[in-house]
Amino acid sequence: MFKRLLLASGLTIAATAQAAPKDPDPLPAEARVAAYAPPRQMNLAYDLYRNGHKLGQVVDTFTRNGSRYTLTSETRANGPLKILWPGSIRLESSGVVTPQGLQPARFQHARSDAPNKLASARLDWKQRSIAWQYKGESWQVNGLRDGTQDQLSQLYQFMFAPSLPTDYALQVVSGRDLNDYRYARSDGGAIATPLGTLATQQYRRIKQKPDEKAITVWVAPARQNLPVQIRVFEDGVTLEQRLVSASIKG
């Protein structure tokens, strides 16, 4: 549910050039992230809220072995609102880390209460194609573009991309389709996190149609652009993730 809403957004980075030749990025230089070795391991937990009421928790794990990565996310409801969301949702993204960031090769979306709804996508970068499987059916499309992300990797691409773009456009692969998204960056203010109060940059989706979901992601430049808060609004429902614990090992 939440992860399906999320973010069909990915981070293929297309920075907009500015006039000033010495400093084209309006983000203050001291807030930018210098080049660094990608982390080997990340364990992150986010509290999940529905219309301001705590719904459950999202636990994300990233593991890198050389240039190969695996990223998983499990979302589980608890408490009185669990009836709205039985079971758990698990996303998995795997691929390679490149100088341009994450390059997913496989994506899966699974529900513990509906195993027949397992959805998967394979990204073939040589053939520039995407192949899906869902409920016994399979299909393929061509036209895979550089920088394409999946529903999960797009959140963490901020941490692996060479720089934070002012605006960007990208393809995002879900378990069943492919979408084009556009985002714009602005100052996100300070947000209290388990890592301290962090200055953030906010990315807000530029909607093409009034009924499209509204998506906003806050990342912390001082922490390698870690996503610290995510908000999605659709059909009168606001779902929000707030970082509550983080362990990052280089």
CSV table of C-alpha atoms in Angstrom, one decimal:
chain,number,residue,atom,x,y,z
A,1,MET,CA,0.0,0.0,0.0
A,2,PHE,CA,2.4,2.7,1.2
A,3,LYS,CA,5.2,1.4,-0.9
A,4,ARG,CA,3.0,1.2,-3.9
A,5,LEU,CA,2.0,4.8,-3.4
A,6,LEU,CA,5.6,5.8,-2.8
A,7,LEU,CA,7.3,6.8,-4.9
A,8,ALA,CA,7.2,5.8,-8.1
A,9,SER,CA,10.1,8.3,-8.2
A,10,GLY,CA,13.7,7.4,-8.8
A,11,LEU,CA,16.7,9.5,-9.0
A,12,THR,CA,18.3,9.6,-12.4
A,13,ILE,CA,20.0,12.8,-11.9
A,14,ALA,CA,19.6,15.6,-14.4
A,15,ALA,CA,20.9,18.8,-12.8
A,16,THR,CA,19.8,22.2,-14.2
A,17,ALA,CA,22.7,24.5,-15.0
A,18,GLN,CA,22.7,27.9,-13.4
A,19,ALA,CA,24.3,31.2,-14.5
A,20,ALA,CA,27.1,31.4,-12.0
A,21,PRO,CA,30.1,29.5,-13.6
A,22,LYS,CA,32.0,29.0,-10.4
A,23,ASP,CA,29.2,27.6,-8.3
A,24,PRO,CA,26.3,26.4,-10.5
A,25,ASP,CA,24.4,24.7,-7.6
A,26,PRO,CA,22.4,27.1,-5.3
A,27,LEU,CA,22.8,24.7,-2.4
A,28,PRO,CA,25.5,26.2,-0.1
A,29,ALA,CA,28.8,24.5,-0.6
A,30,GLU,CA,29.2,23.5,3.0
A,31,ALA,CA,26.0,21.6,2.8
A,32,ARG,CA,27.0,19.5,-0.1
A,33,VAL,CA,28.2,15.9,0.1
A,34,ALA,CA,31.8,15.3,-1.0
A,35,ALA,CA,32.6,12.2,-2.9
A,36,TYR,CA,32.8,9.2,-0.6
A,37,ALA,CA,33.0,5.4,-0.7
A,38,PRO,CA,29.5,3.9,-0.8
A,39,PRO,CA,28.4,2.4,2.6
A,40,ARG,CA,28.7,-1.4,3.0
A,41,GLN,CA,25.7,-1.8,5.3
A,42,MET,CA,22.7,0.3,6.3
A,43,ASN,CA,20.0,-0.6,8.8
A,44,LEU,CA,17.2,2.0,9.0
A,45,ALA,CA,13.8,2.1,10.7
A,46,TYR,CA,11.0,4.6,10.0
A,47,ASP,CA,7.8,5.0,11.9
A,48,LEU,CA,4.8,5.0,9.5
A,49,TYR,CA,1.8,7.3,10.0
A,50,ARG,CA,-1.6,7.4,8.3
A,51,ASN,CA,-3.3,10.8,8.6
A,52,GLY,CA,-1.2,11.6,11.6
A,53,HIS,CA,-1.9,8.3,13.5
A,54,LYS,CA,0.9,5.8,13.8
A,55,LEU,CA,0.2,2.8,11.6
A,56,GLY,CA,3.4,0.7,11.9
A,57,GLN,CA,7.0,0.6,11.0
A,58,VAL,CA,9.2,0.3,7.9
A,59,VAL,CA,12.6,-1.4,8.2
A,60,ASP,CA,15.1,-0.9,5.3
A,61,THR,CA,18.4,-2.8,4.9
A,62,PHE,CA,21.1,-2.1,2.4
A,63,THR,CA,24.1,-4.4,1.8
A,64,ARG,CA,27.0,-3.9,-0.6
A,65,ASN,CA,29.5,-6.6,-1.7
A,66,GLY,CA,32.0,-4.9,-4.0
A,67,SER,CA,29.9,-3.2,-6.7
A,68,ARG,CA,26.8,-5.4,-6.1
A,69,TYR,CA,24.0,-4.3,-3.8
A,70,THR,CA,20.9,-5.7,-2.3
A,71,LEU,CA,18.3,-3.4,-0.7
A,72,THR,CA,15.2,-4.6,1.1
A,73,SER,CA,12.3,-2.9,2.8
A,74,GLU,CA,9.6,-4.5,5.0
A,75,THR,CA,6.6,-2.6,6.1
A,76,ARG,CA,4.4,-4.0,8.9
A,77,ALA,CA,1.4,-2.5,10.6
A,78,ASN,CA,0.8,-2.8,14.3
A,79,GLY,CA,-1.6,-1.5,17.0
A,80,PRO,CA,-5.2,-0.6,16.5
A,81,LEU,CA,-4.8,0.3,12.9
A,82,LYS,CA,-3.4,-3.1,11.9
A,83,ILE,CA,-6.8,-4.1,10.5
A,84,LEU,CA,-6.2,-1.6,7.7
A,85,TRP,CA,-3.1,-3.5,6.6
A,86,PRO,CA,-2.9,-7.2,7.4
A,87,GLY,CA,0.4,-9.0,6.9
A,88,SER,CA,3.5,-7.2,5.6
A,89,ILE,CA,4.8,-5.8,2.4
A,90,ARG,CA,8.4,-6.6,1.3
A,91,LEU,CA,10.2,-4.8,-1.5
A,92,GLU,CA,13.6,-5.9,-2.8
A,93,SER,CA,16.0,-4.2,-5.2
A,94,SER,CA,19.3,-5.6,-6.4
A,95,GLY,CA,21.9,-4.5,-8.9
A,96,VAL,CA,25.2,-2.6,-9.0
A,97,VAL,CA,26.6,0.6,-7.7
A,98,THR,CA,28.1,2.7,-10.5
A,99,PRO,CA,29.7,6.2,-10.6
A,100,GLN,CA,26.3,7.6,-11.4
A,101,GLY,CA,24.6,5.8,-8.5
A,102,LEU,CA,22.4,2.7,-8.2
A,103,GLN,CA,21.6,0.7,-11.3
A,104,PRO,CA,18.9,-1.8,-10.4
A,105,ALA,CA,18.7,-5.1,-12.3
A,106,ARG,CA,15.8,-6.8,-10.4
A,107,PHE,CA,12.9,-5.6,-8.4
A,108,GLN,CA,10.3,-7.5,-6.4
A,109,HIS,CA,7.1,-6.5,-4.6
A,110,ALA,CA,5.6,-9.2,-2.3
A,111,ARG,CA,2.7,-9.3,0.2
A,112,SER,CA,2.7,-11.9,3.0
A,113,ASP,CA,-1.1,-12.0,3.0
A,114,ALA,CA,-1.4,-12.4,-0.8
A,115,PRO,CA,1.5,-14.6,-2.1
A,116,ASN,CA,-0.3,-14.9,-5.5
A,117,LYS,CA,0.3,-11.1,-6.0
A,118,LEU,CA,4.1,-11.4,-6.1
A,119,ALA,CA,5.3,-8.9,-8.8
A,120,SER,CA,8.7,-8.8,-10.3
A,121,ALA,CA,10.6,-6.7,-12.9
A,122,ARG,CA,14.0,-7.4,-14.5
A,123,LEU,CA,16.0,-4.6,-16.1
A,124,ASP,CA,18.2,-5.6,-19.0
A,125,TRP,CA,20.6,-2.7,-19.5
A,126,LYS,CA,22.3,-4.2,-22.5
A,127,GLN,CA,19.0,-4.7,-24.4
A,128,ARG,CA,17.5,-1.6,-22.9
A,129,SER,CA,14.3,-3.5,-21.9
A,130,ILE,CA,12.2,-4.4,-18.8
A,131,ALA,CA,10.5,-7.7,-18.3
A,132,TRP,CA,7.7,-8.1,-15.8
A,133,GLN,CA,6.0,-11.2,-14.2
A,134,TYR,CA,2.7,-11.0,-12.3
A,135,LYS,CA,0.0,-13.5,-11.6
A,136,GLY,CA,1.3,-16.0,-14.1
A,137,GLU,CA,1.6,-13.4,-16.9
A,138,SER,CA,4.7,-11.9,-18.4
A,139,TRP,CA,5.4,-9.0,-20.7
A,140,GLN,CA,8.2,-6.8,-21.8
A,141,VAL,CA,8.8,-3.2,-23.0
A,142,ASN,CA,11.8,-1.5,-24.6
A,143,GLY,CA,13.1,2.0,-24.0
A,144,LEU,CA,15.0,1.6,-20.7
A,145,ARG,CA,16.8,4.9,-20.1
A,146,ASP,CA,20.0,5.7,-18.3
A,147,GLY,CA,19.4,6.4,-14.6
A,148,THR,CA,16.1,4.5,-14.3
A,149,GLN,CA,15.3,3.4,-10.8
A,150,ASP,CA,12.8,1.1,-9.1
A,151,GLN,CA,10.3,2.0,-6.4
A,152,LEU,CA,12.8,1.2,-3.7
A,153,SER,CA,16.1,2.2,-5.1
A,154,GLN,CA,14.8,5.7,-6.1
A,155,LEU,CA,14.8,6.7,-2.4
A,156,TYR,CA,18.4,5.8,-1.8
A,157,GLN,CA,19.7,7.0,-5.1
A,158,PHE,CA,20.0,10.4,-3.4
A,159,MET,CA,22.8,8.9,-1.3
A,160,PHE,CA,24.8,7.4,-4.3
A,161,ALA,CA,24.3,10.1,-7.0
A,162,PRO,CA,27.3,12.4,-7.8
A,163,SER,CA,25.3,15.5,-6.7
A,164,LEU,CA,21.9,16.7,-5.6
A,165,PRO,CA,20.0,18.1,-8.7
A,166,THR,CA,18.0,21.2,-8.6
A,167,ASP,CA,15.3,19.5,-10.7
A,168,TYR,CA,15.2,16.1,-12.2
A,169,ALA,CA,13.2,13.8,-14.4
A,170,LEU,CA,13.4,10.0,-14.3
A,171,GLN,CA,11.8,6.7,-15.1
A,172,VAL,CA,10.7,4.5,-12.2
A,173,VAL,CA,9.9,0.8,-12.5
A,174,SER,CA,7.3,-0.8,-10.2
A,175,GLY,CA,6.3,-4.4,-10.1
A,176,ARG,CA,3.9,-3.9,-12.9
A,177,ASP,CA,4.7,-0.8,-14.9
A,178,LEU,CA,7.0,2.1,-15.8
A,179,ASN,CA,6.4,5.8,-15.1
A,180,ASP,CA,8.0,9.2,-15.8
A,181,TYR,CA,8.4,11.5,-12.9
A,182,ARG,CA,9.6,15.1,-12.4
A,183,TYR,CA,10.8,16.6,-9.1
A,184,ALA,CA,11.9,20.1,-7.9
A,185,ARG,CA,14.2,20.8,-5.0
A,186,SER,CA,13.8,23.4,-2.3
A,187,ASP,CA,14.9,24.1,1.3
A,188,GLY,CA,13.3,21.5,3.6
A,189,GLY,CA,14.2,23.1,6.9
A,190,ALA,CA,15.5,21.4,10.0
A,191,ILE,CA,14.1,18.0,11.0
A,192,ALA,CA,14.8,16.2,14.3
A,193,THR,CA,16.2,12.7,13.8
A,194,PRO,CA,18.0,10.0,15.8
A,195,LEU,CA,21.2,11.5,14.3
A,196,GLY,CA,20.4,14.9,15.6
A,197,THR,CA,18.5,17.9,14.1
A,198,LEU,CA,19.5,18.0,10.5
A,199,ALA,CA,19.1,20.6,7.8
A,200,THR,CA,17.3,19.1,4.8
A,201,GLN,CA,16.6,19.6,1.2
A,202,GLN,CA,13.0,18.8,0.1
A,203,TYR,CA,12.0,17.2,-3.2
A,204,ARG,CA,8.4,17.7,-4.3
A,205,ARG,CA,6.8,15.9,-7.2
A,206,ILE,CA,5.7,18.2,-10.0
A,207,LYS,CA,2.2,16.8,-10.8
A,208,GLN,CA,1.1,16.7,-14.4
A,209,LYS,CA,-2.5,15.9,-13.5
A,210,PRO,CA,-4.7,17.0,-10.5
A,211,ASP,CA,-5.5,13.5,-9.5
A,212,GLU,CA,-1.9,12.3,-9.3
A,213,LYS,CA,-0.4,11.4,-6.0
A,214,ALA,CA,1.6,14.1,-4.2
A,215,ILE,CA,5.1,13.0,-3.1
A,216,THR,CA,7.6,14.8,-1.0
A,217,VAL,CA,11.0,13.5,0.2
A,218,TRP,CA,13.4,15.2,2.7
A,219,VAL,CA,17.1,14.3,2.5
A,220,ALA,CA,19.9,15.4,4.8
A,221,PRO,CA,23.1,16.6,2.9
A,222,ALA,CA,25.2,16.4,6.1
A,223,ARG,CA,24.4,12.6,6.3
A,224,GLN,CA,25.1,11.7,2.7
A,225,ASN,CA,21.6,12.7,1.6
A,226,LEU,CA,19.9,10.1,3.7
A,227,PRO,CA,16.1,10.2,3.3
A,228,VAL,CA,14.8,11.2,6.7
A,229,GLN,CA,11.2,11.8,5.9
A,230,ILE,CA,8.8,10.8,3.1
A,231,ARG,CA,5.2,11.9,2.6
A,232,VAL,CA,2.6,10.7,0.1
A,233,PHE,CA,-0.9,12.2,-0.3
A,234,GLU,CA,-3.5,10.4,-2.5
A,235,ASP,CA,-7.3,10.1,-2.4
A,236,GLY,CA,-7.6,12.1,0.9
A,237,VAL,CA,-5.0,9.9,2.7
A,238,THR,CA,-1.6,11.1,3.9
A,239,LEU,CA,1.0,8.4,4.6
A,240,GLU,CA,4.3,9.5,6.1
A,241,GLN,CA,7.6,7.8,7.1
A,242,ARG,CA,9.8,9.4,9.8
A,243,LEU,CA,13.3,8.1,10.5
A,244,VAL,CA,13.6,6.7,14.1
A,245,SER,CA,16.9,4.7,13.9
A,246,ALA,CA,19.9,4.5,11.6
A,247,SER,CA,23.1,2.5,11.5
A,248,ILE,CA,25.4,3.2,8.5
A,249,LYS,CA,28.7,1.4,8.1
A,250,GLY,CA,31.4,2.3,5.5
